mmCIF file of C-alpha atoms in Angstrom:
data_model
loop_
_atom_site.group_PDB
_atom_site.id
_atom_site.type_symbol
_atom_site.label_atom_id
_atom_site.label_comp_id
_atom_site.label_asym_id
_atom_site.label_seq_id
_atom_site.Cartn_x
_atom_site.Cartn_y
_atom_site.Cartn_z
ATOM 1 C CA GLN A 1456 49.378 -37.835 -69.879
ATOM 2 C CA VAL A 1457 48.242 -40.632 -67.564
ATOM 3 C CA GLN A 1458 46.438 -43.751 -68.701
ATOM 4 C CA LEU A 1459 44.164 -45.609 -66.298
ATOM 5 C CA VAL A 1460 43.147 -49.178 -67.085
ATOM 6 C CA GLU A 1461 40.426 -50.723 -64.945
ATOM 7 C CA SER A 1462 39.415 -54.341 -64.549
ATOM 8 C CA GLY A 1463 37.380 -56.563 -62.277
ATOM 9 C CA GLY A 1464 33.776 -55.504 -62.729
ATOM 10 C CA GLY A 1465 30.952 -57.932 -63.373
ATOM 11 C CA LEU A 1466 27.797 -59.521 -62.056
ATOM 12 C CA VAL A 1467 27.620 -60.700 -58.467
ATOM 13 C CA GLN A 1468 24.849 -61.822 -56.131
ATOM 14 C CA PRO A 1469 23.842 -59.718 -53.112
ATOM 15 C CA GLY A 1470 26.240 -60.360 -50.255
ATOM 16 C CA GLY A 1471 29.021 -61.293 -52.643
ATOM 17 C CA SER A 1472 32.407 -59.719 -53.276
ATOM 18 C CA LEU A 1473 34.299 -58.184 -56.170
ATOM 19 C CA ARG A 1474 37.747 -56.639 -56.489
ATOM 20 C CA LEU A 1475 38.358 -53.806 -58.903
ATOM 21 C CA SER A 1476 41.851 -52.907 -60.121
ATOM 22 C CA CYS A 1477 43.161 -49.754 -61.743
ATOM 23 C CA ALA A 1478 46.658 -49.517 -63.187
ATOM 24 C CA ALA A 1479 48.093 -46.075 -63.903
ATOM 25 C CA SER A 1480 50.837 -45.518 -66.456
ATOM 26 C CA GLY A 1481 52.453 -42.570 -68.150
ATOM 27 C CA ILE A 1482 53.807 -39.435 -66.528
ATOM 28 C CA ILE A 1483 52.917 -39.774 -62.851
ATOM 29 C CA PHE A 1484 53.366 -36.629 -60.782
ATOM 30 C CA ARG A 1485 53.716 -36.978 -57.021
ATOM 31 C CA PRO A 1486 52.045 -36.337 -54.707
ATOM 32 C CA PHE A 1487 48.796 -37.585 -56.200
ATOM 33 C CA VAL A 1488 45.422 -38.936 -55.201
ATOM 34 C CA MET A 1489 43.947 -41.982 -56.902
ATOM 35 C CA GLY A 1490 40.438 -43.043 -56.234
ATOM 36 C CA TRP A 1491 37.223 -44.728 -57.206
ATOM 37 C CA TYR A 1492 33.979 -43.004 -58.107
ATOM 38 C CA ARG A 1493 30.689 -44.496 -59.194
ATOM 39 C CA GLN A 1494 27.836 -43.289 -61.304
ATOM 40 C CA PHE A 1495 24.228 -44.389 -61.137
ATOM 41 C CA PRO A 1496 22.000 -43.929 -64.205
ATOM 42 C CA GLY A 1497 20.933 -40.316 -64.520
ATOM 43 C CA LYS A 1498 23.093 -39.218 -61.577
ATOM 44 C CA GLN A 1499 26.431 -37.479 -61.156
ATOM 45 C CA ARG A 1500 29.523 -39.422 -60.243
ATOM 46 C CA GLU A 1501 30.037 -39.810 -56.523
ATOM 47 C CA LEU A 1502 33.126 -40.518 -54.500
ATOM 48 C CA VAL A 1503 33.602 -44.080 -53.270
ATOM 49 C CA ALA A 1504 37.146 -44.103 -51.891
ATOM 50 C CA THR A 1505 40.531 -42.470 -52.361
ATOM 51 C CA LEU A 1506 44.165 -43.356 -51.742
ATOM 52 C CA THR A 1507 46.971 -40.800 -51.661
ATOM 53 C CA SER A 1508 50.507 -41.447 -52.847
ATOM 54 C CA ASP A 1509 51.649 -41.483 -49.205
ATOM 55 C CA GLY A 1510 49.073 -44.103 -48.235
ATOM 56 C CA MET A 1511 46.206 -42.126 -46.713
ATOM 57 C CA THR A 1512 42.744 -43.519 -47.413
ATOM 58 C CA ASN A 1513 39.234 -42.110 -47.357
ATOM 59 C CA HIS A 1514 35.938 -43.963 -47.797
ATOM 60 C CA ALA A 1515 32.430 -42.659 -48.382
ATOM 61 C CA ASP A 1516 30.056 -43.295 -45.475
ATOM 62 C CA SER A 1517 27.873 -45.473 -47.712
ATOM 63 C CA VAL A 1518 30.673 -48.009 -48.193
ATOM 64 C CA LYS A 1519 32.580 -47.829 -44.906
ATOM 65 C CA GLY A 1520 33.032 -51.256 -43.400
ATOM 66 C CA ARG A 1521 32.233 -52.970 -46.714
ATOM 67 C CA PHE A 1522 34.682 -51.526 -49.258
ATOM 68 C CA THR A 1523 38.427 -51.112 -48.830
ATOM 69 C CA VAL A 1524 40.775 -49.150 -51.088
ATOM 70 C CA SER A 1525 44.426 -50.191 -51.243
ATOM 71 C CA GLY A 1526 47.405 -49.988 -53.549
ATOM 72 C CA ASP A 1527 50.703 -51.531 -54.514
ATOM 73 C CA ASN A 1528 53.931 -50.163 -53.052
ATOM 74 C CA ALA A 1529 54.135 -47.354 -55.576
ATOM 75 C CA LYS A 1530 50.373 -46.730 -55.222
ATOM 76 C CA THR A 1531 50.109 -46.624 -59.017
ATOM 77 C CA THR A 1532 47.905 -49.701 -59.049
ATOM 78 C CA VAL A 1533 44.856 -49.158 -56.889
ATOM 79 C CA TYR A 1534 42.373 -51.774 -55.787
ATOM 80 C CA LEU A 1535 38.847 -51.586 -54.461
ATOM 81 C CA GLN A 1536 37.811 -54.641 -52.487
ATOM 82 C CA MET A 1537 34.029 -54.679 -52.299
ATOM 83 C CA ASN A 1538 32.395 -57.019 -49.806
ATOM 84 C CA SER A 1539 28.789 -57.469 -48.691
ATOM 85 C CA LEU A 1540 27.602 -55.998 -51.958
ATOM 86 C CA LYS A 1541 24.055 -54.690 -52.184
ATOM 87 C CA PRO A 1542 21.818 -54.125 -55.222
ATOM 88 C CA GLU A 1543 22.144 -50.386 -54.581
ATOM 89 C CA ASP A 1544 25.887 -50.675 -55.262
ATOM 90 C CA THR A 1545 25.047 -51.373 -58.900
ATOM 91 C CA ALA A 1546 26.761 -48.648 -60.934
ATOM 92 C CA VAL A 1547 29.581 -47.907 -63.326
ATOM 93 C CA TYR A 1548 32.782 -47.553 -61.313
ATOM 94 C CA TYR A 1549 35.482 -45.172 -62.509
ATOM 95 C CA CYS A 1550 39.119 -44.868 -61.524
ATOM 96 C CA ASN A 1551 40.464 -41.353 -61.069
ATOM 97 C CA TYR A 1552 43.905 -39.748 -60.807
ATOM 98 C CA LYS A 1553 44.489 -36.197 -59.568
ATOM 99 C CA ALA A 1554 47.745 -34.287 -59.136
ATOM 100 C CA GLN A 1555 49.025 -30.748 -59.153
ATOM 101 C CA ARG A 1556 52.301 -29.563 -60.634
ATOM 102 C CA ASN A 1557 53.441 -25.936 -60.796
ATOM 103 C CA LYS A 1558 49.904 -24.873 -59.817
ATOM 104 C CA VAL A 1559 48.430 -26.776 -62.773
ATOM 105 C CA GLN A 1560 45.771 -29.376 -61.952
ATOM 106 C CA PHE A 1561 45.903 -32.716 -63.743
ATOM 107 C CA GLU A 1562 42.962 -35.125 -63.665
ATOM 108 C CA TYR A 1563 42.355 -38.320 -65.591
ATOM 109 C CA TRP A 1564 39.591 -40.913 -65.639
ATOM 110 C CA GLY A 1565 39.473 -44.554 -66.542
ATOM 111 C CA GLN A 1566 36.971 -45.932 -69.010
ATOM 112 C CA GLY A 1567 34.655 -47.266 -66.301
ATOM 113 C CA THR A 1568 33.689 -50.791 -65.342
ATOM 114 C CA GLN A 1569 30.153 -52.017 -64.724
ATOM 115 C CA VAL A 1570 29.313 -53.588 -61.377
ATOM 116 C CA THR A 1571 25.921 -55.271 -61.176
ATOM 117 C CA VAL A 1572 24.608 -56.732 -57.925
ATOM 118 C CA SER A 1573 21.591 -58.889 -58.583
ATOM 119 C CA SER A 1574 20.174 -62.302 -57.789
#
């Protein structure tokens, strides 16, 4: 079991910045992928960015150059630095953990944090 605790969402003006954090605890299998997804009202969750346990990153085209995913040394706390925010970035952002052990897939989600970009 892995617990993911997110923080850092809120209201920000267009062009502003926010930093989301996600701390993982519990039984952490390695290698793993931690990442951020977002969900717009009435839509499915979409990938924002991922960070692997060996430090590889991936960002969706829609956020490249504006958002940056990073982690602590153990990569069990993951951050999403969001700059140059736009109203269309308004969504609920979810932290995600994925790993595989003995051919069994493990996946956990955080509770979600609201990000609202509005003047």
